[in-house]
Amino acid sequence: MSSSLIQRWIIYGYVTITMVITMSTTQSLCRSNNRMSWCQDRNLHSIPSEIANDTVRLMIQDNHIINSPNLQYDLTRLSLLQSINFGNNNLSALPKGIAASISLLKVDHNSIRFVGMEPLKKLSKLKLLDLTSNLLTDSGFNVFSFEGTGNLETLILTDNNLRSIPEALPKSLTTLKLEKNEIDRVSVSPLKELVNLQILHLGFNQITNPSIEPQAFSSLISISELNLENNQLTDVPTNVPTDIRTLVMSHNRIRTIYGADSDTYGGVQRLTSLKLLDVSFNRLESVEPNALDECTHAVQLHDNPFRCDCYMKYLKGWLEQAKTTLSMEAEMRCFQPFEFREVTLNNIELEALQCPTRTHTDRYLKIDKVMWDSVRVSWRPPTADPGFVKRKVMYGTVIDCDSKPNCSDFSEHPDVPAQGLMQDVNYFPVPTSKLPTGHINFTIPHLKHERQYAICMFDSLQTSEDVRAHQCILTTTMPADFANGTQSDDDVMPPWVIITIACAVLIVTIATLIAWYSCRHRSHHGDDDGGHGTAGEIASRRKRAKQRDSQRYYAGTAADPYNVGSIPSQPYQMNNAGTGIPPQQQQAAQQQVRHPATLPPGFYDQTYDSHASDRTYAECGSYRSSMAPPLLNGGQSLIPGAYRSAPPRGHLVPPPGATAYRNHQQRDSAIDARKEFEGLLMTSSSTPASKMSTRHMVSPFQESLTSSDGPDTMSTYQTGTIGSRDTNVDDDNYLLPVTSPIPQHMLTSQSSALSTSTSHSGPYDHLIPHHTGTAMMMQLPPRRDYGNLLPAIPTSNNNNNEMYI
């Protein structure tokens, strides 16, 4: 029993010790010493509870702490904190509940988007606030954000998304760092109260010279360091405080260093306290004379494309005489002209620095136009002048050496002063070129006519005595009478205007041609398609039209045994009866392909009033809506008496029985056709029955025509057969009276009608309703008057004297 009890106690002791060790290891998340705790990189999501309440310094960076009520509670508990580091966590806003005793607060590398006014309201002892690498924007601050931070000295807002300097910053600031933002404007208001600011870093932004307000830096009376590197500056900013000691502008676009300030650029000559000037890695070409006289300490000029010409003489001499420390002096090399490229400034000689605009002025100065009182001049230098160089023109009349002894001319002595070779010398300031090439045109006015003038170009670094004869060109003004009828330069249309007008006319012309072609192409397609509709409808109409054409125009088919639908190879051929159109008329008619449907003269008028019907008996459509009959050269119709006018096709009419129908353009074609037949037969009824045919002939073309679907292809079988339509119609408004059906003894079969046809079928016989009747009864004129529209009169062996109409 005793041994088992001992073993049990040993097991209990081992377990207890293990648990104590485990708990001790788990709870020791932070290392604390002398009221300071180090909890960095422990994968924490909140402040551990083991942190003592009297802790004054807490290092809790590189964890996963987020904003939560527990975080605010823990910060309130640690009321004696003086320094806390929340760097590289997951905070989205500046934590609340921070102790008022805090003096250093680092919240860098988080995801903070908003600061507000509550977190910093009571932090009166705060000296440093680091918000580097967050997601802050201009809207993340307001005018009350720094209201309680009256002792804040250092504010670091590097690597955020700010577009401007925050407003209402505390006056106690001595260091403000805003690098790596998106700042594109520098205003006066955020900086005007920062009288204690000594260090201002605005590097790695998008600042340009126009985006800096003229007096933006003038209120920084305590400034000693201004860093503007990696921006888009083209010149030194204006109104930089004169007591500044360090001016860093590397990695910009500066081309020239000026001595004095102007409205658009600043100079460095007045910066008497300057200890370091860094303009390396720019586009620096020249330095204005006397600009670096006050820079007696360090100057960084390396890695710039210097132009080694006459304007570089000052910098060359300054480098040799000044006791200035130059870092990387070996990297100060020439870039232009090409013959000096990659040559260091130390190795080039002073006499080699020449300007081609001074030695070969005539290559770049040209006379464009000479008038009687002015001269138009163009200046085309090989490269643009430095910004501090201004151009002037000296001009005057050339001294006549023939009448003056001991005289020199321009050609004999090109190196003599040009001023001594002229009289009535004047000076004309050349306008500053706005082109990057420096090219410019200008006019010298108020000249005398018929005088020889010398025009000399020189720069602002030369005096009038330094101008040599080879810097001048000669010209002679026009006579006085040339002024009459001349055109001023102001009246001449610029070339770009002429080119613009020509291009506009060309574009309009092309657009007009395209529109014309599109309309023409669309109209052709509309004709081919037979109207509008879907693709399936158009294809169906084309197929039906093709079937109709095959039935009408191709001979020798079962549906058309009499070839009534064939088209003659030559229109209006002479028929077998020997009648037809005279040869001279036939020759004129052969120029047409196919003639419109028409009726013999007198036939249309014998049936009913010619103004009352809108129907023919052919598949070609309405008689009046068809084409007018062909004309001879003299204007005479080939078909005498043919109706010429044609109303529009396709008019629909009200149902039979309507009393308001009086317009002949809106008649029912089928009813009109029936009326014609009935009137024709009733006219024939006045003749004795023995002389009249008792058979009703049906068109032999009815089989092909009745199969057509179009509205204009109704056959005589459909429109003219007796009894095919209701005859009990109120036709008071029609010109033809309603008649009773034809008696049975006037009707016959279709087969007997076919037997009476002859082989003399004309090419247009299918256009005429094929009903039996006596030619004598119809009182038709002789056949020669209407050509072959009717077949030949049957021979004598046909006792019935029948014919097809």
XYZ file of N, CA, C and O in Angstrom, residues 8 21 46 54 162 182 221 270 331 476 619 645 658 677 683 700 779:
68
model
N 1.602 7.009 -6.679
C 0.528 7.923 -7.010
C 0.957 9.364 -6.772
O 0.689 10.263 -7.580
N 4.812 24.458 -15.618
C 5.782 24.870 -16.641
C 5.051 25.318 -17.909
O 5.391 26.333 -18.542
N -4.242 41.278 -29.723
C -4.603 42.291 -28.737
C -3.439 42.439 -27.757
O -2.480 41.660 -27.772
N 1.515 49.888 -14.911
C 2.456 50.996 -14.783
C 3.516 51.009 -15.885
O 4.533 51.700 -15.758
N -1.810 61.325 -49.932
C -2.180 62.724 -49.791
C -1.970 63.466 -51.097
O -0.983 63.238 -51.806
N 1.121 61.863 -53.193
C 0.651 62.287 -54.510
C 0.410 63.788 -54.518
O -0.475 64.288 -55.227
N 10.126 81.094 -41.945
C 11.290 81.924 -41.586
C 12.365 81.130 -40.861
O 13.514 81.558 -40.796
N 20.878 84.969 -54.094
C 20.576 85.618 -52.825
C 20.580 84.656 -51.651
O 20.386 85.063 -50.504
N 32.019 63.153 -63.043
C 30.776 62.899 -63.766
C 30.153 64.165 -64.347
O 29.037 64.123 -64.859
N 17.943 95.227 -98.849
C 17.543 96.531 -99.375
C 16.031 96.588 -99.443
O 15.384 95.662 -99.967
N -50.964 40.639 -116.118
C -50.286 40.545 -114.836
C -49.375 41.721 -114.591
O -48.717 41.798 -113.566
N -51.635 59.099 -119.142
C -51.440 59.408 -117.718
C -51.642 58.163 -116.877
O -52.392 57.276 -117.251
N -69.900 50.640 -100.939
C -69.611 51.945 -100.353
C -70.074 53.013 -101.313
O -69.813 52.943 -102.514
N -66.123 43.425 -118.945
C -66.615 42.246 -119.668
C -68.130 42.306 -119.843
O -68.680 42.045 -120.919
N -73.069 45.029 -125.008
C -73.034 45.741 -126.277
C -73.240 44.775 -127.439
O -73.893 45.064 -128.447
N -56.199 31.028 -122.099
C -55.321 29.852 -122.020
C -54.130 30.082 -121.107
O -53.420 29.145 -120.786
N -66.635 46.622 -133.170
C -66.344 47.787 -133.995
C -64.893 48.222 -133.829
O -64.572 49.372 -133.559
